[in-house]
Amino acid sequence: MLFAWGMLVGLTFLFLVPREAAGRLQMTYARVFHWPLALGNGMVRVQATTQVRNVNPREHEAVLQANQQLRTQSLNLQAQLQEAYGRIEKLTKLRAQPGLEQMQPIPARVIMPMQDELTINQGQDRGVAVGQYVLSFTDTLLDHQCVIGVVSDVSARGARVRLITDASSHIPVTVGSFTVPWVLDGRGEGGGRIANVPDTYTIRARDAVYAQPRQGFLDVPVVVGEVVRSRRDPDRPIVQEITVRPMCDIAALGEVVVLRPVSTP
Amino acid sequence: MRWFRFAVLVLVASLLQTGLVRVIEILRPGVKPDLLLILLVFFALHASSREAIVASFAIGFAADLSNPVVSRLMGPRMVSFGLFGALLADLNSTLSVRRLLYQAVTIFLMGFLTAGLSWLLAFLRADRLSVNLAAALFWQPLYSAVIGPFLFLPFGWWMRMPGRGPGRLRRFRWR
């Protein structure tokens, strides 16, 4: 009779008690006796870590070599990660600029600086297209970034940037607090000029020159350069000719940012 | 039988089985003595038939609680320990297992049978079983059989079982 009761209880546990309830019972046991159980597991770990295993010298050498390779790989990855962090930080600052929320900045390296032209390492694969504005990308604050040119030619993995100083560059700009659109023409030799500015506008040296917003390319005015001097046009005295220089040292740039509209696929 | 001492002994054995016994694992993980199996055989051989049945089911319950065949499942070891413990207690009334070698063989056979039945019963309920059959059916019973008869001495002393205390060591025969 005792045996029958025992079997009944055992079979009830086996077939009728839900597994969740059985699990809770086992967990309760583990919780109530966690201290002696933890002590035992601790001793097992200590024993496991103090076990000495005889290793073949050749195997040991191979393990050491593999370890060295892993360490090298790890250090390289750390360096790459650090650089990526820095890049992300810069991009975060760039995205934080009011008016640039709808633009996706694409960082690119300058791989070939030429006279009034740059070749960068990002192309169609990353969404770079002709006509997009290119900004400087220095370690300084975002306020120091300026438009340096426009993408003029693009391939799958590279693009050419026509700088604002190039003779074939014509960028719509505004000067200082005036909202009148003018055109900044490149002149080569590291500068540009704005022609045909009526004499009625007072333009002073060090006035800022802004790239004018363009639908789909630039949502807010971004500084391009500053006025070096303003003088009357010798041929047409009723208008002024404004000489402009880039706001940043383009020749020293190692990285730039291409502004791509977010909606571009 | 002193049931309080029995409860303490089973509790200590289950705690040791869960934690410390792994320290003396040999050859491969999972090959360790089963203290609760040794206790089962001890009580089946040394307690009265009724006490042995109760003890077998109680030890099986403790085994399900502390060292379940499959997690979140109770019953397989209770049933198998109860069944074979009761059977051994019944056989013990006609067969006397007093020699250490016979005790070791008994522990091995009981280990093999209880492990086999436990796995079969667990198979009925569990969705998936990861079975190390060699360790469960052979190595663990063998390891338990090797050290089990020597543990009968402290068990007998603790349980105050007549004729099994340290003072009666001389009565054990090796052959």
Coordinates of C-alpha atoms in Angstrom, one line a residue:
Chain A
M1 CA 0.0 0.0 0.0
L2 CA 2.8 2.4 0.9
F3 CA 4.5 1.5 -2.3
A4 CA 1.4 2.2 -4.3
W5 CA 1.0 5.6 -2.7
G6 CA 4.6 6.4 -3.4
M7 CA 4.2 5.4 -7.1
L8 CA 1.0 7.4 -7.3
V9 CA 2.7 10.5 -6.0
G10 CA 5.7 10.0 -8.3
L11 CA 3.5 9.5 -11.4
T12 CA 1.4 12.5 -10.4
F13 CA 4.6 14.6 -10.3
L14 CA 5.7 13.2 -13.6
F15 CA 2.5 13.5 -15.7
L16 CA 0.1 15.8 -13.9
V17 CA 2.2 18.6 -12.4
P18 CA 2.9 21.2 -15.0
R19 CA 6.5 21.7 -15.9
E20 CA 6.4 25.3 -14.9
A21 CA 5.3 24.3 -11.3
A22 CA 8.1 21.7 -11.2
G23 CA 10.5 24.3 -12.4
R24 CA 9.3 26.7 -9.6
L25 CA 9.8 23.9 -7.0
Q26 CA 13.3 23.3 -8.2
M27 CA 14.1 27.0 -8.3
T28 CA 12.8 27.3 -4.7
Y29 CA 15.2 24.6 -3.6
A30 CA 18.0 26.4 -5.3
R31 CA 17.0 29.7 -3.8
V32 CA 16.6 28.3 -0.3
F33 CA 20.0 26.6 -0.4
H34 CA 21.8 29.1 -2.6
W35 CA 24.5 29.7 0.0
P36 CA 25.9 26.1 0.2
L37 CA 25.3 25.6 -3.5
A38 CA 27.2 28.7 -4.3
L39 CA 30.0 27.6 -2.0
G40 CA 30.2 24.3 -3.8
N41 CA 30.2 26.0 -7.2
G42 CA 32.9 28.4 -6.1
M43 CA 35.0 25.5 -5.0
V44 CA 34.4 23.8 -8.4
R45 CA 35.5 27.0 -10.2
V46 CA 38.6 27.3 -8.0
Q47 CA 39.5 23.7 -8.7
A48 CA 38.9 24.2 -12.4
T49 CA 41.2 27.2 -12.6
T50 CA 43.9 25.5 -10.6
Q51 CA 44.1 22.4 -12.7
V52 CA 47.4 22.2 -14.6
R53 CA 47.3 20.6 -18.0
N54 CA 50.4 19.3 -19.7
V55 CA 50.7 20.9 -23.1
N56 CA 52.8 19.8 -26.0
P57 CA 55.5 22.5 -26.6
R58 CA 54.6 22.6 -30.3
E59 CA 50.9 23.1 -29.4
H60 CA 52.0 25.8 -26.9
E61 CA 53.9 27.6 -29.5
A62 CA 51.0 27.5 -31.9
V63 CA 48.7 28.8 -29.2
L64 CA 51.1 31.7 -28.4
Q65 CA 51.3 32.6 -32.1
A66 CA 47.5 32.5 -32.5
N67 CA 47.3 34.7 -29.4
Q68 CA 49.7 37.2 -30.8
Q69 CA 47.8 37.3 -34.1
L70 CA 44.5 37.9 -32.1
R71 CA 46.2 40.6 -30.1
T72 CA 47.4 42.4 -33.3
Q73 CA 44.0 42.0 -34.8
S74 CA 42.4 43.4 -31.7
L75 CA 44.7 46.4 -31.6
N76 CA 44.0 47.1 -35.2
L77 CA 40.3 46.9 -34.6
Q78 CA 40.6 49.2 -31.6
A79 CA 42.3 51.8 -33.7
Q80 CA 39.7 51.5 -36.5
L81 CA 37.0 51.7 -33.8
Q82 CA 38.5 54.8 -32.4
E83 CA 38.6 56.4 -35.8
A84 CA 35.0 55.4 -36.4
Y85 CA 34.0 56.9 -33.1
G86 CA 35.7 60.2 -34.0
R87 CA 34.0 60.2 -37.4
I88 CA 30.6 59.5 -35.8
E89 CA 31.2 62.3 -33.3
K90 CA 32.0 64.7 -36.1
L91 CA 28.9 63.6 -38.1
T92 CA 26.8 64.0 -35.1
K93 CA 27.9 67.6 -34.7
L94 CA 27.3 68.2 -38.4
R95 CA 23.8 66.7 -38.2
A96 CA 23.1 68.9 -35.2
Q97 CA 23.4 72.1 -37.2
P98 CA 20.1 73.7 -37.7
G99 CA 18.9 73.5 -41.2
L100 CA 21.0 70.4 -42.1
E101 CA 18.5 67.9 -40.6
Q102 CA 17.4 67.0 -44.1
M103 CA 20.9 66.5 -45.4
Q104 CA 22.9 63.4 -45.1
P105 CA 26.6 64.2 -44.7
I106 CA 28.9 61.8 -46.5
P107 CA 32.5 62.0 -45.2
A108 CA 35.1 61.5 -47.8
R109 CA 38.9 61.5 -48.0
V110 CA 40.7 63.7 -50.4
I111 CA 42.7 61.2 -52.5
M112 CA 44.1 63.6 -55.1
P113 CA 44.3 67.4 -54.5
M114 CA 44.8 69.3 -57.7
Q115 CA 44.8 72.9 -58.8
D116 CA 41.2 74.1 -58.0
E117 CA 40.0 70.6 -58.0
L118 CA 39.8 67.6 -55.6
T119 CA 39.3 63.9 -56.1
I120 CA 37.5 62.2 -53.2
N121 CA 37.0 58.5 -52.4
Q122 CA 33.2 58.4 -52.3
G123 CA 31.1 58.1 -55.4
Q124 CA 27.7 56.9 -56.7
D125 CA 27.9 53.8 -54.4
R126 CA 27.4 56.1 -51.4
G127 CA 24.9 58.4 -53.1
V128 CA 27.3 61.2 -54.3
A129 CA 25.9 63.0 -57.3
V130 CA 26.8 65.9 -59.6
G131 CA 25.8 69.3 -58.2
Q132 CA 26.0 68.3 -54.5
Y133 CA 27.8 70.8 -52.2
V134 CA 31.0 69.8 -50.6
L135 CA 32.0 71.2 -47.2
S136 CA 35.3 71.2 -45.4
F137 CA 35.6 68.6 -42.7
T138 CA 38.2 69.6 -40.1
D139 CA 38.5 68.7 -36.4
T140 CA 37.5 72.1 -35.4
L141 CA 33.9 73.1 -34.6
L142 CA 31.2 72.9 -37.1
D143 CA 30.9 76.6 -37.2
H144 CA 34.3 76.6 -38.9
Q145 CA 33.1 74.4 -41.8
C146 CA 32.5 76.1 -45.1
V147 CA 31.5 75.3 -48.6
I148 CA 34.5 74.5 -50.7
G149 CA 33.0 73.4 -53.9
V150 CA 30.5 71.3 -55.8
V151 CA 30.7 67.8 -57.2
S152 CA 31.4 68.0 -60.9
D153 CA 32.0 64.5 -61.9
V154 CA 31.2 61.2 -60.3
S155 CA 32.1 57.5 -60.7
A156 CA 31.1 54.5 -58.7
R157 CA 33.7 54.9 -56.0
G158 CA 35.0 58.4 -56.5
A159 CA 34.1 61.9 -57.4
R160 CA 35.6 65.1 -58.5
V161 CA 35.0 68.3 -56.7
R162 CA 35.2 71.6 -58.5
L163 CA 36.4 74.1 -56.0
I164 CA 34.9 77.6 -55.7
T165 CA 38.2 78.9 -56.9
D166 CA 38.1 77.1 -60.2
A167 CA 37.6 79.3 -63.2
S168 CA 34.6 77.3 -64.3
S169 CA 32.9 77.5 -60.9
H170 CA 29.8 79.7 -60.6
I171 CA 28.0 79.5 -57.3
P172 CA 24.9 81.6 -56.3
V173 CA 25.8 83.5 -53.2
T174 CA 24.7 86.3 -50.9
V175 CA 27.0 88.7 -49.2
G176 CA 26.7 89.9 -45.6
S177 CA 23.2 90.8 -44.5
F178 CA 22.0 91.3 -48.1
T179 CA 19.6 88.8 -49.5
V180 CA 20.2 89.7 -53.1
P181 CA 21.5 86.8 -55.1
W182 CA 24.8 87.2 -56.9
V183 CA 27.2 84.7 -58.5
L184 CA 30.6 83.9 -57.2
D185 CA 32.9 83.1 -60.1
G186 CA 36.2 81.3 -59.5
R187 CA 39.3 83.1 -60.7
G188 CA 41.9 80.4 -60.1
E189 CA 44.9 81.3 -57.9
G190 CA 42.9 80.5 -54.8
G191 CA 40.2 83.1 -55.0
G192 CA 37.0 84.2 -56.6
R193 CA 35.0 87.3 -57.5
I194 CA 31.5 88.6 -57.5
A195 CA 30.9 90.9 -60.4
N196 CA 28.1 93.3 -61.2
V197 CA 27.2 94.3 -57.7
P198 CA 25.4 97.6 -57.9
D199 CA 27.1 100.6 -56.3
T200 CA 24.2 101.1 -54.0
Y201 CA 25.2 98.1 -51.8
T202 CA 27.9 98.8 -49.3
I203 CA 30.2 95.8 -49.2
R204 CA 33.1 95.8 -46.8
A205 CA 36.2 93.7 -46.4
R206 CA 35.7 90.6 -44.1
D207 CA 32.0 90.5 -44.9
A208 CA 30.9 86.9 -45.1
V209 CA 29.9 85.3 -48.4
Y210 CA 27.2 82.6 -48.2
A211 CA 26.3 79.9 -50.6
Q212 CA 22.6 80.4 -51.4
P213 CA 20.2 77.7 -50.5
R214 CA 19.2 75.5 -53.4
Q215 CA 16.3 73.2 -53.4
G216 CA 17.5 69.6 -52.8
F217 CA 21.1 70.6 -52.4
L218 CA 21.4 73.0 -49.6
D219 CA 18.6 74.0 -47.2
V220 CA 20.4 76.8 -45.4
P221 CA 23.0 79.4 -46.3
V222 CA 26.5 78.2 -45.5
V223 CA 29.5 80.4 -45.5
V224 CA 31.8 80.1 -48.5
G225 CA 34.3 82.7 -48.0
E226 CA 34.9 86.3 -47.0
V227 CA 35.3 89.6 -48.8
V228 CA 38.9 90.6 -49.3
R229 CA 38.1 93.9 -51.0
S230 CA 35.5 95.7 -52.9
R231 CA 36.2 98.1 -55.7
R232 CA 34.5 99.8 -58.6
D233 CA 34.7 98.0 -61.8
P234 CA 37.2 99.9 -64.0
D235 CA 35.1 99.1 -67.1
R236 CA 31.7 99.9 -65.6
P237 CA 32.0 102.4 -62.7
I238 CA 28.4 102.0 -61.6
V239 CA 29.0 98.5 -60.3
Q240 CA 31.4 96.9 -57.9
E241 CA 33.7 94.0 -58.2
I242 CA 34.1 92.0 -55.0
T243 CA 37.1 89.8 -54.5
V244 CA 36.5 86.8 -52.3
R245 CA 38.8 84.2 -50.7
P246 CA 37.7 80.9 -49.3
M247 CA 37.0 80.8 -45.6
C248 CA 39.2 77.8 -45.0
D249 CA 42.6 76.6 -46.2
I250 CA 41.4 74.2 -48.9
A251 CA 44.9 73.0 -49.7
A252 CA 45.3 71.7 -46.2
L253 CA 42.1 69.6 -46.2
G254 CA 42.4 65.9 -45.8
E255 CA 38.7 65.2 -45.4
V256 CA 35.6 66.8 -46.8
V257 CA 31.9 66.2 -46.4
V258 CA 29.5 65.8 -49.3
L259 CA 25.9 67.0 -48.5
R260 CA 23.4 64.6 -49.9
P261 CA 19.7 65.1 -49.5
V262 CA 18.1 62.4 -47.3
S263 CA 15.5 61.6 -49.9
T264 CA 18.1 60.7 -52.5
P265 CA 18.1 56.9 -52.9
Chain B
M1 CA 14.5 4.7 12.0
R2 CA 15.5 8.2 13.0
W3 CA 13.7 10.2 10.4
F4 CA 15.2 13.6 11.4
R5 CA 18.7 12.2 10.9
F6 CA 17.5 10.7 7.7
A7 CA 16.2 14.1 6.5
V8 CA 19.5 15.8 7.4
L9 CA 21.5 13.1 5.7
V10 CA 19.4 13.3 2.5
L11 CA 19.5 17.1 2.5
V12 CA 23.3 17.2 2.9
A13 CA 23.8 14.5 0.3
S14 CA 21.6 16.4 -2.2
L15 CA 23.5 19.6 -1.6
L16 CA 26.8 17.9 -2.0
Q17 CA 25.6 16.1 -5.1
T18 CA 24.5 19.4 -6.7
G19 CA 27.7 21.3 -5.8
L20 CA 30.7 19.7 -4.4
V21 CA 30.6 16.3 -6.1
R22 CA 31.7 18.0 -9.4
V23 CA 35.1 18.5 -7.7
I24 CA 35.8 14.8 -8.0
E25 CA 34.6 14.4 -11.6
I26 CA 36.9 12.1 -13.5
L27 CA 37.6 11.3 -17.1
R28 CA 34.9 13.5 -18.5
P29 CA 32.2 15.9 -17.3
G30 CA 29.3 14.1 -15.8
V31 CA 31.3 11.1 -14.5
K32 CA 30.8 11.6 -10.8
P33 CA 29.5 9.5 -7.9
D34 CA 25.8 9.6 -7.2
L35 CA 25.5 10.1 -3.4
L36 CA 21.7 9.8 -3.5
L37 CA 22.0 6.4 -5.3
I38 CA 24.4 5.2 -2.6
L39 CA 22.0 6.4 0.0
L40 CA 19.1 4.5 -1.7
V41 CA 21.0 1.3 -1.7
F42 CA 22.1 1.8 1.9
F43 CA 18.6 2.3 3.2
A44 CA 17.2 -0.5 1.0
L45 CA 19.8 -2.9 2.5
H46 CA 19.8 -1.7 6.1
A47 CA 16.3 -0.4 6.9
S48 CA 13.1 -2.4 7.3
S49 CA 10.9 -3.0 4.3
R50 CA 8.4 -0.2 5.1
E51 CA 11.1 2.3 6.0
A52 CA 13.1 1.4 2.9
I53 CA 10.1 2.1 0.6
V54 CA 9.4 5.5 2.2
A55 CA 13.2 6.3 2.2
S56 CA 13.4 5.3 -1.5
F57 CA 10.6 7.6 -2.6
A58 CA 11.9 10.4 -0.4
I59 CA 15.4 10.1 -1.8
G60 CA 14.0 10.0 -5.3
F61 CA 12.1 13.2 -4.6
A62 CA 15.3 14.9 -3.3
A63 CA 17.1 13.7 -6.5
D64 CA 14.3 15.2 -8.7
L65 CA 14.6 18.4 -6.8
S66 CA 18.3 18.8 -6.7
N67 CA 19.6 16.8 -9.7
P68 CA 16.7 16.4 -12.1
V69 CA 17.1 14.3 -15.2
V70 CA 15.6 17.2 -17.2
S71 CA 15.2 20.6 -15.8
R72 CA 11.6 21.7 -15.0
L73 CA 10.5 18.1 -14.7
M74 CA 9.9 16.1 -11.5
G75 CA 9.0 12.5 -11.0
P76 CA 11.3 10.3 -13.1
R77 CA 13.8 9.7 -10.4
M78 CA 11.2 9.5 -7.7
V79 CA 9.4 6.7 -9.6
S80 CA 12.6 4.9 -10.5
F81 CA 14.2 5.2 -7.1
G82 CA 10.9 4.2 -5.4
L83 CA 10.4 1.2 -7.7
F84 CA 13.9 -0.3 -7.6
G85 CA 14.5 0.7 -3.9
A86 CA 11.3 -1.2 -2.9
L87 CA 12.4 -4.1 -5.1
L88 CA 15.8 -4.2 -3.5
A89 CA 14.4 -4.0 0.0
D90 CA 12.1 -6.9 -0.8
L91 CA 15.0 -8.9 -2.2
N92 CA 17.1 -8.1 0.8
S93 CA 14.8 -10.2 3.0
T94 CA 15.9 -13.3 1.0
L95 CA 19.3 -12.3 -0.2
S96 CA 21.9 -11.0 2.2
V97 CA 24.2 -8.4 0.6
R98 CA 26.9 -8.0 3.2
R99 CA 30.2 -8.3 1.3
L100 CA 31.7 -5.1 0.0
L101 CA 32.0 -6.5 -3.5
Y102 CA 28.4 -7.5 -3.6
Q103 CA 27.4 -4.1 -2.3
A104 CA 29.4 -2.5 -5.0
V105 CA 27.7 -4.7 -7.7
T106 CA 24.3 -3.9 -6.2
I107 CA 25.1 -0.2 -6.4
F108 CA 26.2 -0.5 -10.0
L109 CA 23.1 -2.5 -11.0
M110 CA 20.8 -0.1 -9.1
G111 CA 22.5 2.9 -10.8
F112 CA 22.1 1.3 -14.2
L113 CA 18.5 0.5 -13.7
T114 CA 17.4 3.7 -12.0
A115 CA 19.2 5.8 -14.6
G116 CA 17.7 3.8 -17.5
L117 CA 14.1 4.1 -16.1
S118 CA 14.6 7.7 -15.3
W119 CA 15.7 8.6 -18.8
L120 CA 12.8 6.5 -20.3
L121 CA 10.2 8.3 -18.1
A122 CA 11.8 11.7 -18.8
F123 CA 11.6 10.9 -22.5
L124 CA 7.8 10.6 -22.2
R125 CA 7.5 14.2 -21.0
A126 CA 10.4 16.2 -22.2
D127 CA 10.4 17.7 -25.7
R128 CA 14.1 17.3 -26.1
L129 CA 16.7 15.3 -24.2
S130 CA 20.5 15.7 -24.3
V131 CA 21.6 12.3 -23.1
N132 CA 25.1 11.2 -22.2
L133 CA 24.1 7.6 -22.0
A134 CA 27.6 6.2 -21.4
A135 CA 28.1 8.5 -18.4
A136 CA 24.5 8.0 -17.0
L137 CA 24.2 4.2 -17.5
F138 CA 27.8 3.1 -16.9
W139 CA 30.4 5.5 -15.7
Q140 CA 28.4 7.1 -12.9
P141 CA 27.1 3.8 -11.5
L142 CA 30.6 2.4 -11.7
Y143 CA 32.1 5.4 -9.9
S144 CA 29.3 5.2 -7.3
A145 CA 29.9 1.4 -6.9
V146 CA 33.6 2.0 -6.2
I147 CA 33.2 4.5 -3.4
G148 CA 29.7 3.6 -2.2
P149 CA 30.5 0.7 0.1
F150 CA 32.9 2.8 2.0
L151 CA 30.3 5.5 2.5
F152 CA 28.0 2.9 4.1
L153 CA 30.2 3.2 7.3
P154 CA 29.7 6.9 8.0
F155 CA 26.0 6.6 6.9
G156 CA 25.5 3.7 9.4
W157 CA 27.3 5.6 12.1
W158 CA 25.1 8.7 11.5
M159 CA 21.9 6.8 11.3
R160 CA 22.8 4.7 14.3
M161 CA 21.9 1.6 12.3
P162 CA 22.6 -1.5 14.4
G163 CA 25.7 -3.4 13.3
R164 CA 26.8 -0.7 10.8
G165 CA 28.7 1.8 13.0
P166 CA 32.5 2.4 13.1
G167 CA 32.7 0.2 16.1
R168 CA 31.6 -2.7 13.9
L169 CA 34.1 -2.1 11.1
R170 CA 35.7 -5.4 11.9
R171 CA 32.6 -7.2 10.8
F172 CA 33.0 -6.0 7.2
R173 CA 34.7 -8.6 5.0
W174 CA 36.4 -7.8 1.8
R175 CA 35.7 -11.2 0.1

